[in-house]
XYZ file of C-alpha atoms in Angstrom:
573
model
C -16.032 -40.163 27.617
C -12.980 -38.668 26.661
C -10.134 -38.320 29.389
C -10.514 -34.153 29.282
C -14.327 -35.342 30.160
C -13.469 -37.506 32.686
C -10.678 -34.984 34.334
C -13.867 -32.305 34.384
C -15.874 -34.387 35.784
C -14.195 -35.716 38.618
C -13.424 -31.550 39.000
C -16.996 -31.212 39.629
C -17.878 -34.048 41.625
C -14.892 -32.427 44.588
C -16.218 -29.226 44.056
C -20.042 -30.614 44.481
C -18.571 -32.389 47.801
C -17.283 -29.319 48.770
C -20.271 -27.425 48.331
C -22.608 -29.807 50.550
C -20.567 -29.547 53.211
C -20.168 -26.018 53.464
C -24.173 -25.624 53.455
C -24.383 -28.616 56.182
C -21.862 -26.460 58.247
C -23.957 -23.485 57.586
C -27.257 -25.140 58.292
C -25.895 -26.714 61.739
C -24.543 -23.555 62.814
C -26.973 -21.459 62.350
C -29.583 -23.884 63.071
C -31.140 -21.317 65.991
C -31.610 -18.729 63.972
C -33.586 -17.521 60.692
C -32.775 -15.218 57.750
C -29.522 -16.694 57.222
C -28.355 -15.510 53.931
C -25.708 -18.100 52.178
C -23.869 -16.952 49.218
C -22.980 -19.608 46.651
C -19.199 -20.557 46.513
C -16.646 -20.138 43.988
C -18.611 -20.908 40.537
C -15.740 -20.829 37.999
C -15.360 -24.321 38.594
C -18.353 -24.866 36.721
C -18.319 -21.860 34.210
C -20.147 -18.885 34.497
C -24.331 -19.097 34.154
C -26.314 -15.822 34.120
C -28.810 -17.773 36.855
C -26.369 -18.015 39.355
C -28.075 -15.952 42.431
C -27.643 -15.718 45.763
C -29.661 -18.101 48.034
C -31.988 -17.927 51.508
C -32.805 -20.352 53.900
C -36.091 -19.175 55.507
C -36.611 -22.513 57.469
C -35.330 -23.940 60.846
C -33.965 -27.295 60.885
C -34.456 -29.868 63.559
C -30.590 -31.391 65.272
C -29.030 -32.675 62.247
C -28.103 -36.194 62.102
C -25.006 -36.580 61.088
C -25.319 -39.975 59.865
C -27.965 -39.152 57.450
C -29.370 -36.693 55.535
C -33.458 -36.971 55.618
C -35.425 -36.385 52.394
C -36.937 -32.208 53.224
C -32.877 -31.718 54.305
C -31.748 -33.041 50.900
C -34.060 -31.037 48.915
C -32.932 -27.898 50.848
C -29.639 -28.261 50.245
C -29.338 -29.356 46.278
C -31.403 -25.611 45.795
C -27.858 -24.403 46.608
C -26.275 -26.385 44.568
C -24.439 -24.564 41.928
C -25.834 -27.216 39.285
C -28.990 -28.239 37.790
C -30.303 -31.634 39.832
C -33.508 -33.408 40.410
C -35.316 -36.686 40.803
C -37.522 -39.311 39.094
C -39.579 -42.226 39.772
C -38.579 -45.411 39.267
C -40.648 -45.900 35.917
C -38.420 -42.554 34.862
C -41.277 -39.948 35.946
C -39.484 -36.536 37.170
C -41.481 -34.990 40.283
C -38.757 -32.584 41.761
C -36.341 -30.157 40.477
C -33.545 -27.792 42.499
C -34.255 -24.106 42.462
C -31.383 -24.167 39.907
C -33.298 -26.249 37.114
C -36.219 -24.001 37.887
C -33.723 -20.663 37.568
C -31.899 -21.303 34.347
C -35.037 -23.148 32.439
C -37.605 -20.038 33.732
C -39.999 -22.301 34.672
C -41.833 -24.267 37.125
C -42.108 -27.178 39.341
C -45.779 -28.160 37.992
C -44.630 -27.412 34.092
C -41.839 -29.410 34.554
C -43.438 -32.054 36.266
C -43.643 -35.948 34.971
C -42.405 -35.461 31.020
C -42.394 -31.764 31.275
C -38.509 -31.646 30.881
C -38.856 -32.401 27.080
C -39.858 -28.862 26.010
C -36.286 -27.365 26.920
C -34.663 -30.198 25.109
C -33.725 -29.579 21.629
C -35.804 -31.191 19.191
C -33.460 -32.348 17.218
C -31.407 -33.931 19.716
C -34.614 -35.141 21.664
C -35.270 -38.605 20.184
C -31.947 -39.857 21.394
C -32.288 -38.577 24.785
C -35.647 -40.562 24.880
C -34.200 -43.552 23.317
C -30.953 -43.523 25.568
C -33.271 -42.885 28.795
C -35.717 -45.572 27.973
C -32.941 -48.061 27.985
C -31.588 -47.103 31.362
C -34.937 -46.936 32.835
C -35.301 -50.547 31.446
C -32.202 -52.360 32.207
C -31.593 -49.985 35.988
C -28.146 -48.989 34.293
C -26.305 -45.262 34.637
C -27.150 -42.932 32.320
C -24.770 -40.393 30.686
C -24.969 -38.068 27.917
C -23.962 -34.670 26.723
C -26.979 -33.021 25.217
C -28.460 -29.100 24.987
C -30.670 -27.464 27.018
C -32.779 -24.183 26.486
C -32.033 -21.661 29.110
C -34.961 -18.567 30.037
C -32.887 -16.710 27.634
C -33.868 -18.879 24.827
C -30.105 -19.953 24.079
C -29.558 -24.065 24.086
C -25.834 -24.338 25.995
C -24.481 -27.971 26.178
C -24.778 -29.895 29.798
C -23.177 -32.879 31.006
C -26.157 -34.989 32.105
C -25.395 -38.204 34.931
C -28.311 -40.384 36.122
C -27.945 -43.161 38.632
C -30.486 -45.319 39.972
C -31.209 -45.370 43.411
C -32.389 -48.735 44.848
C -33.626 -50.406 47.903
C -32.729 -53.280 50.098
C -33.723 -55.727 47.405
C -31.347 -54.503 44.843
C -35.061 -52.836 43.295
C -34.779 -49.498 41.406
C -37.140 -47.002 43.826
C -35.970 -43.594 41.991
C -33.526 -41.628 39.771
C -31.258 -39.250 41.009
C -29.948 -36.804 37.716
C -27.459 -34.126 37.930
C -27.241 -31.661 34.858
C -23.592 -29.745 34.811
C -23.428 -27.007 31.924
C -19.906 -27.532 29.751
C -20.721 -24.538 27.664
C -17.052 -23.108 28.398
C -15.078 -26.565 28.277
C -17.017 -27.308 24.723
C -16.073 -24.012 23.420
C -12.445 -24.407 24.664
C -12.171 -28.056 23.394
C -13.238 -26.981 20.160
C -11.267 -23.943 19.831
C -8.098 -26.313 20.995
C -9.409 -29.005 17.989
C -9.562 -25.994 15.688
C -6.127 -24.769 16.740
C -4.412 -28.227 16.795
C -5.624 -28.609 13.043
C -4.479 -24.943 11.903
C -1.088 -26.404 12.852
C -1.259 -29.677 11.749
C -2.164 -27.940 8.641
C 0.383 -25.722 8.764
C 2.975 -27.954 9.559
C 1.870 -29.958 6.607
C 1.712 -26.496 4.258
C 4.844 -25.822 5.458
C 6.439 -29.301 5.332
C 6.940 -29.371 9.207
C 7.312 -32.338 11.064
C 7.213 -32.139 15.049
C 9.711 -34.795 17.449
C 10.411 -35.581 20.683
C 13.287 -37.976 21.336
C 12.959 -40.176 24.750
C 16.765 -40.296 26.090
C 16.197 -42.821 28.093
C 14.725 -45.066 25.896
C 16.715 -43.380 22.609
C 13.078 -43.335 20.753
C 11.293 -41.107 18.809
C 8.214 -40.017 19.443
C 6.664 -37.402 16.011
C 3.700 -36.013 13.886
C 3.089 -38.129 10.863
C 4.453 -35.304 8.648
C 8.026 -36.228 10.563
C 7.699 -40.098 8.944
C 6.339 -38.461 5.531
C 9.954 -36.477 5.316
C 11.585 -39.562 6.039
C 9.410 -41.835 3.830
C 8.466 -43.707 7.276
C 5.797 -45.595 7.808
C 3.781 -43.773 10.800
C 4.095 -45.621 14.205
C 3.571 -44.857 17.957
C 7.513 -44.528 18.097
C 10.447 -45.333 16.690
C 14.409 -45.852 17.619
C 16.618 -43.141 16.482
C 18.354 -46.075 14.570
C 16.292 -46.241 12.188
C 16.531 -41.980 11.273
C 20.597 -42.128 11.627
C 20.496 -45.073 8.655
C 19.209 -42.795 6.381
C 21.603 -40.284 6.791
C 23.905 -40.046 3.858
C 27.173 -41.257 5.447
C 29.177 -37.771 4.209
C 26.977 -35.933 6.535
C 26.727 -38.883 9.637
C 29.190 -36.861 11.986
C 26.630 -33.867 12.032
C 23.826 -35.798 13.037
C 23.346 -36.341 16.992
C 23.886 -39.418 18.414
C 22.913 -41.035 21.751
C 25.991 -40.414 23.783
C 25.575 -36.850 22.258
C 22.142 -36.565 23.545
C 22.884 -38.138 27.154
C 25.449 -35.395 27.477
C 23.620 -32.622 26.209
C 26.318 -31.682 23.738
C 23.623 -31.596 20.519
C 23.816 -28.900 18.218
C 20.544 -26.845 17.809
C 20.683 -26.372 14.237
C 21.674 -28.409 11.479
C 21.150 -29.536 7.799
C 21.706 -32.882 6.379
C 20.957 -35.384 3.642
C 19.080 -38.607 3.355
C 18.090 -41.136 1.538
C 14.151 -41.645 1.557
C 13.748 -44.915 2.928
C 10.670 -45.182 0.437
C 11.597 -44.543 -2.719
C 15.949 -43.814 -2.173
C 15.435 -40.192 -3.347
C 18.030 -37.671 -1.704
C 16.911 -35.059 0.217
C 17.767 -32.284 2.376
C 16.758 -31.893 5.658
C 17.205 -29.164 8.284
C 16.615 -30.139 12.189
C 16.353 -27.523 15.264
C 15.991 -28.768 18.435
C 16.341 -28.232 21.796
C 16.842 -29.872 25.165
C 13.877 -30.568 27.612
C 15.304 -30.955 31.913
C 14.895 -32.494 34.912
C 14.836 -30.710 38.251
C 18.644 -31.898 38.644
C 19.676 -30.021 34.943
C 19.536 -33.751 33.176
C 19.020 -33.963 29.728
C 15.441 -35.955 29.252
C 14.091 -35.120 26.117
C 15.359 -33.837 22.685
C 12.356 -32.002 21.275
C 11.904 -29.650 18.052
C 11.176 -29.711 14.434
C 12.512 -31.054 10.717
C 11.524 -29.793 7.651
C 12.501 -30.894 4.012
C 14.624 -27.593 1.994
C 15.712 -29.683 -0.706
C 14.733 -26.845 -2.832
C 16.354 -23.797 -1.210
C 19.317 -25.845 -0.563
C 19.199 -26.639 -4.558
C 18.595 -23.024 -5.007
C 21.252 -22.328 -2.936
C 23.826 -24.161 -4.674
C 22.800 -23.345 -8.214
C 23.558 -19.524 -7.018
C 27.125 -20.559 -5.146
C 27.655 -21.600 -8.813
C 26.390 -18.711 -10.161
C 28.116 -16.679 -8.041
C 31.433 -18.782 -8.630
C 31.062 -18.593 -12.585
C 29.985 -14.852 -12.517
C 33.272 -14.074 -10.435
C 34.991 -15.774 -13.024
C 33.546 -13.670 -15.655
C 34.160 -10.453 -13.383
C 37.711 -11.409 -12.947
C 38.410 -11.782 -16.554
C 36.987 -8.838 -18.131
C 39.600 -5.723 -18.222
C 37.303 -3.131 -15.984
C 37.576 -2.966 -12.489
C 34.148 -4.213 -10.986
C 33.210 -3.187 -7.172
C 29.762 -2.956 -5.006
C 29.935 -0.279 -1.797
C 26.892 -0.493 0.612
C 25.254 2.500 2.307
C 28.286 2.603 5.168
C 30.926 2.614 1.957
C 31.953 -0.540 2.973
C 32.886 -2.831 0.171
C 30.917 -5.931 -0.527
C 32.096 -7.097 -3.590
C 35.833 -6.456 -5.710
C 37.376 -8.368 -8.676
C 40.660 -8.974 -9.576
C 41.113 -5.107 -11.618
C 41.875 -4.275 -7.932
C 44.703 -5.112 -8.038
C 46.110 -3.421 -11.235
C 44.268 -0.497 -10.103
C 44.600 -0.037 -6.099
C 47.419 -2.855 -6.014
C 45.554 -5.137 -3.703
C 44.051 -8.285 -3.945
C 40.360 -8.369 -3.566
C 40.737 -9.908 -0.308
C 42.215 -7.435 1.161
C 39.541 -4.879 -0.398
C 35.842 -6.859 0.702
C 35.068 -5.656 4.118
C 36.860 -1.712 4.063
C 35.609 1.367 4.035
C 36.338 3.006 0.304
C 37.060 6.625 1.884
C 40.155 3.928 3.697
C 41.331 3.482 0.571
C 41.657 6.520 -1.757
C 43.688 9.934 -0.788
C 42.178 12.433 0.731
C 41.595 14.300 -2.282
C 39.833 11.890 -4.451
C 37.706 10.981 -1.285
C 36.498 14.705 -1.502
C 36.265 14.218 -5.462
C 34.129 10.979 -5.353
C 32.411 12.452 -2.175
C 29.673 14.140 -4.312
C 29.397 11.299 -6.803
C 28.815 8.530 -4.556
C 26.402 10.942 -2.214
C 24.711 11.391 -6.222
C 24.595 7.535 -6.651
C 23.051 6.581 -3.143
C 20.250 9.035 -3.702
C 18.961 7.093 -6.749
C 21.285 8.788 -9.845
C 23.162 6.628 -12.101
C 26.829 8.967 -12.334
C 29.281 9.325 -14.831
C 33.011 11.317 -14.741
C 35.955 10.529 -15.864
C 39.561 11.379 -14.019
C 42.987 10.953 -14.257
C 44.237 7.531 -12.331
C 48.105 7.350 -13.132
C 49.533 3.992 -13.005
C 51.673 2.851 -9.948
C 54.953 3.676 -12.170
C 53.819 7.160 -13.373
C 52.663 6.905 -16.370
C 49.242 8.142 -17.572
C 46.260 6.627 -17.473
C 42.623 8.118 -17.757
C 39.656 6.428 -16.044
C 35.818 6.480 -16.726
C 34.163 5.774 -13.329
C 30.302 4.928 -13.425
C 28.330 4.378 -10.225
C 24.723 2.066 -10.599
C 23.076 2.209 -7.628
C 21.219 -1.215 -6.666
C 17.627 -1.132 -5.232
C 16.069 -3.459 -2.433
C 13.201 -5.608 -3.001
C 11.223 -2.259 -1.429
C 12.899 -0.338 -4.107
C 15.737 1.644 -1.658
C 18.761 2.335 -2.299
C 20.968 -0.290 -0.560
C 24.206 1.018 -2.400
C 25.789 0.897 -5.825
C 27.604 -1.107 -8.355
C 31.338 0.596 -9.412
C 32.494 0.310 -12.762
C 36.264 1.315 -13.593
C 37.334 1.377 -17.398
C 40.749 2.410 -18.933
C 40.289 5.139 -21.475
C 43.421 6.118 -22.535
C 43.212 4.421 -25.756
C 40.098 5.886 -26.318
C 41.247 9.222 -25.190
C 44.077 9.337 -27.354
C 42.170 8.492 -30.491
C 40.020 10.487 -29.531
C 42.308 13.377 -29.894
C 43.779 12.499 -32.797
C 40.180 12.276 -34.778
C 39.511 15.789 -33.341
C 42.859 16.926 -34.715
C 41.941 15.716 -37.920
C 38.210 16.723 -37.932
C 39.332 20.461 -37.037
C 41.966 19.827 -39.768
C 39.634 18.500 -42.445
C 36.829 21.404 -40.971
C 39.402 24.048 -41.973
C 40.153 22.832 -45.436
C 36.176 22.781 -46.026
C 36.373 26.478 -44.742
C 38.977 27.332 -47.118
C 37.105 25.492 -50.510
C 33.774 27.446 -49.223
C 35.474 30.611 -49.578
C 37.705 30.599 -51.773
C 36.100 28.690 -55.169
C 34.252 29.998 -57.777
C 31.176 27.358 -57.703
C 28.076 28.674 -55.626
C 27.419 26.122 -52.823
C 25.253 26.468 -50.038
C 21.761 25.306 -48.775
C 18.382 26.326 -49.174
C 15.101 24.887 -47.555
C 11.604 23.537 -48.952
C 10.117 26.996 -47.865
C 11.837 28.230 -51.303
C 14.497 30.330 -49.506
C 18.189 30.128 -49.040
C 19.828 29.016 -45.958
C 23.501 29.743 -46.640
C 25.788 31.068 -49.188
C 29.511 31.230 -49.941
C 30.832 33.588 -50.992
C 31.161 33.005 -54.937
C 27.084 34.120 -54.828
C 27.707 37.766 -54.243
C 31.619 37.171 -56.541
C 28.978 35.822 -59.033
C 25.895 37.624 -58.860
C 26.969 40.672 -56.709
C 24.077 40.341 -54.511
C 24.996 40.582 -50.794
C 24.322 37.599 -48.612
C 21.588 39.319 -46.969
C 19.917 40.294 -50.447
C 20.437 36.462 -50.871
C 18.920 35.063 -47.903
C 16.275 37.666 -47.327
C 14.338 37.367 -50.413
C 12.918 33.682 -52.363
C 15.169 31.914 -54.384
C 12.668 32.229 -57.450
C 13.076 35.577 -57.441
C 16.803 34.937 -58.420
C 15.842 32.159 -61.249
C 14.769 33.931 -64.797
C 10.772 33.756 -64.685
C 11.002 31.343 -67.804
C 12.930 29.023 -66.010
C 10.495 29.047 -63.025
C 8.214 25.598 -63.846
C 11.125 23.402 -64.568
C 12.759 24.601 -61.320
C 9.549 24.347 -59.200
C 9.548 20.480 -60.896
C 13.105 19.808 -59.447
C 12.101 21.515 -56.226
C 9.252 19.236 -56.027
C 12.260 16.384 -56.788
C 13.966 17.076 -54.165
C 11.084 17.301 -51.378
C 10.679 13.909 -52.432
C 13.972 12.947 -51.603
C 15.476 12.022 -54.586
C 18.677 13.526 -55.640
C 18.971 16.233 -58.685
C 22.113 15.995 -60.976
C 23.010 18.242 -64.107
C 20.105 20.856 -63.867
C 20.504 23.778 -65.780
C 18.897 27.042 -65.760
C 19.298 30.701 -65.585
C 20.087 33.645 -62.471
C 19.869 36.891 -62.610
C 23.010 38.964 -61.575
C 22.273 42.430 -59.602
C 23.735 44.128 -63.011
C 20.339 42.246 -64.403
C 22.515 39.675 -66.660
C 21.454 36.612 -66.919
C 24.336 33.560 -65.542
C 23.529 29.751 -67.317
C 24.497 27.477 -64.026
C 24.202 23.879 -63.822
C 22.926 22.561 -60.454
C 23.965 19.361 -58.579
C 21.213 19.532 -55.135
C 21.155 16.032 -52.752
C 18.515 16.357 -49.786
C 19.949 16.403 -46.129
C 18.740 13.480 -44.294
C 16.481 14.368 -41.348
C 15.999 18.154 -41.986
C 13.594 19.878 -44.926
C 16.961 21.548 -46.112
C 19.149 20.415 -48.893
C 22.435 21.094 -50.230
C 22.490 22.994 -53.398
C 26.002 23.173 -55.455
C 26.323 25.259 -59.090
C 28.795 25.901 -61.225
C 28.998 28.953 -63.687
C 29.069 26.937 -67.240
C 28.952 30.100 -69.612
C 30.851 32.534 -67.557
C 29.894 35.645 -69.741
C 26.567 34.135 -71.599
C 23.950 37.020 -71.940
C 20.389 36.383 -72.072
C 20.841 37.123 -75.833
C 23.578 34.964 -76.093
C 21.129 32.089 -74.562
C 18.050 33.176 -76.837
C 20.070 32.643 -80.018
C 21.167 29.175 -78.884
């Protein structure tokens, strides 16, 4: 029997005590009368059971001695007893059982009578009732055994079942005495506090968890056997704190506690430290939280709490520090001022292009607000953009940012806002880049674009060759103005009607062949065939026509190679 067992029933036993004495005082007091109604006491001592009813006596006792307790008295008072009870022969043969047998089995005394008893026994558990009985009944020793019984409601609950012999003046077994006490309620709880303690032992060991308590007095250590597993430990029933503090890697010895520490109470609650497995000499991180267990008096007598092994994070937390260390490196190097501003506009994060630009250190930049730093006016300007950036939208804008002597500088400013793991906006990334190179050649390629734009404008009007373009769909697109010089069709005579329609109908299959040329994308050289003027002459051009990449157009130049050649003139050659 377990010592929870034991504890219960010892529990039982006072309460049982208590309860015979309360019916004897009952009894003897009301001894004259009849009809006394007795109500059972306090049951939740012994669990709740659907049976439990209140009890009559409906017979007069004689004066009670109260020295002894005769046979009829007994029987009287174990039907109030709020267990299950009865008695046996010597050769094990039950011929009584207490109202409360009776109650919770539905049944009766005759049914139950001699080896009636096995029917409400579970069959499977039956054969070592029998076999543990038989021995008792054989050697005159206690019996006691947890086994099920069948209630009137059909369900088997689990009872604690004590038998003792009762003998005579020759030391002779005469009868049995057997009490049955249900543990329905203690069974469920110790089985819901097994399940529990092995969901945590489980989870400690899932989550690399290992439980201590360290005796003060005694400066031992007292753990789960995941605790000795972190250490590389062999498991034992305790340990001195000795043996933990040698493992500790000697950089990190003043951080661990130590016994005077411990006495006084002055231990700090969290901490992280390295060790050397005392298994295998592998280095490992371990963090420890504790806390102090007190007397009455406010004395330090236990150190309790947990370790667990974060050699990884802690890994993972230096390989960022690096990372962190080399990409603030990188950020200080390259020539564009790098910030992050949270939601509150606080910054979190400034390289050393702070300096050139706000002439500050970043030091003195992590930590303000960025409306604290900028005039009110370019507060107001950036207002809008940053209000843009927190709501999701990567921004763009450029502005002038002189330089702290005066001269000019123009800025690009681009704001990337950063998303949470939940994908919200938790502020945005500011990127600051010096265009005034750019700017400035900028300007001077548009000066020479507009420049090289107006000489093209000039050539188109003012030579003699025909340029312009003309599409797939067999019209012209545009024309200079040598066409109408040439032809003396107007440009909307030009464009309005099919370019055929200006080609001499002789010429029209070689120039559908170079139309067909072109849609193919190669490029048409040295053609040569005949227009007709509005006057109806006939002009011998050559054509030079190069497709325009990614449109159906292409760009058609001719030049005039017989200036005054009449059809005639071209019939005779």
């Amino acid at each position: 029997m377990s010592a929870d067992e034991t504890a219960d029933l010892r529990r039982r036993n006072r309460a049982l005590a208590q309860e015979v004495e309360r019916l004897r005082a009952a009894l003897a007091a009301d001894r004259a009368g009849t009809g006394v109604a007795v109500e059972p006491a306090d049951e939740t001592a012994f669990g709740r059971a659907f049976w439990h009813v209140s009890a009559r006596i409906d017979t007069i006792l004689s004066e009670p001695d109260p020295e002894r307790i005769d046979d009829a008295e007994f029987r009287r008072l174990a039907d109030h007893l709020p267990i299950l009870c009865w008695l046996a022969r010597s050769d094990g043969y039950l011929f009584w059982y207490n109202r409360r047998w009776l109650d919770y089995c539905g049944t009766t005394q005759e049914a139950m009578a001699g080896w009636g008893w096995r029917s409400v026994h579970d069959p499977a558990e039956l054969p070592r009732v029998m076999e543990v009985w038989a021995a008792s009944i054989a050697t005159g020793a206690p019996f006691e055994m947890v086994f099920p019984l069948r209630g009137a409601d059909g369900v088997f609950r689990p009872f604690l079942t004590r038998i003792v012999p009762l003998r005579d003046a020759t030391g002779r077994v005469v009868r049995w005495f057997g009490v049955n006490a249900e543990i329905g309620a203690q069974a469920r709880a110790e089985a819901a506090l097994r399940a529990s303690e092995t969901r945590l032992h489980r989870a400690q060991e899932a989550g690399g968890v290992g439980i201590f308590s360290v005796d003060i007095a005694s400066d031992t250590v007292h753990a789960t056997p995941n605790f000795f597993r972190l250490y590389g430990l062999r498991e034992q029933e305790r340990l001195f704190t000795d043996a933990i503090i040698r493992l500790v890697n000697p950089e990190d010895a003043g951080i661990v506690s130590q016994p005077a520490d411990r006495r006084a109470g002055l231990v700090a609650r969290d901490v992280a430290y390295r060790i050397r497995r005392a298994d295998t000499g592998e280095e490992r991180w371990i963090a420890r939280r504790g806390e102090f267990e007190r007397d009455g008096a406010g004395r330090a007598v236990r150190f309790v709490g947990a370790v667990r092994d974060i050699t990884d994070h802690k890994l993972a937390e230096l390989r960022a520090e690096a990372n962190e260390r080399e990409l603030r490196l990188v950020a200080d190097a390259l020539p564009v001022l790098i910030a992050f501003i949270d939601r509150d506009f606080i910054y979190r994060f400034a390289n050393a292009a702070y300096q050139d630009w706000f002439y500050r250190p970043p030091s003195e930049i992590v930590g303000r607000d960025v409306r604290d730093l900028l005039s009110p006016a370019n507060a107001e300007v950036r207002r809008t953009y940053m209000a843009r950036a927190l709501a999701g939208e990567a921004v763009l804008f450029e502005t002038v940012w002189p330089h702290a002597d005066g001269r000019h500088r123009d800025a690009e400013i681009r704001y990337l806002p950063r998303r949470d793991a939940d994908g919200a906006v938790d502020g945005f990334h500011v990127f600051v880049q010096d265009i005034t190179d750019r700017k400035r050649v900028e300007t001077a390629l548009l000066t020479e674009v507009t420049q090289r734009t107006r000489e093209r404008d000039r050539l188109w009007e003012t030579t003699n060759d025909l340029m312009g373009t003309a599409g797939l769909d067999g019209f012209l697109k545009s024309v200079n103005p040598a066409w109408t010089r040439m032809l003396g069709w107007s440009e909307p005579d030009l464009l309005g009607r099919p370019f055929a329609a200006l080609v001499d109908p002789a010429d029209h299959a070689e120039t559908a062949a170079v139309v067909a040329r072109l849609a193919a994308g190669e490029r048409v050289t040295g053609f040569v065939d005949r227009v007709l003027t509005q006057a109806g002459e006939r002009r011998v051009v050559m054509w030079t026509a190069v497709p325009d990449p990614g449109t159906d157009q292409k760009k058609i130049e001719a030049e005039d190679i017989y200036k005054s050649a009449t059809y005639a003139e071209m019939a005779d050659d």
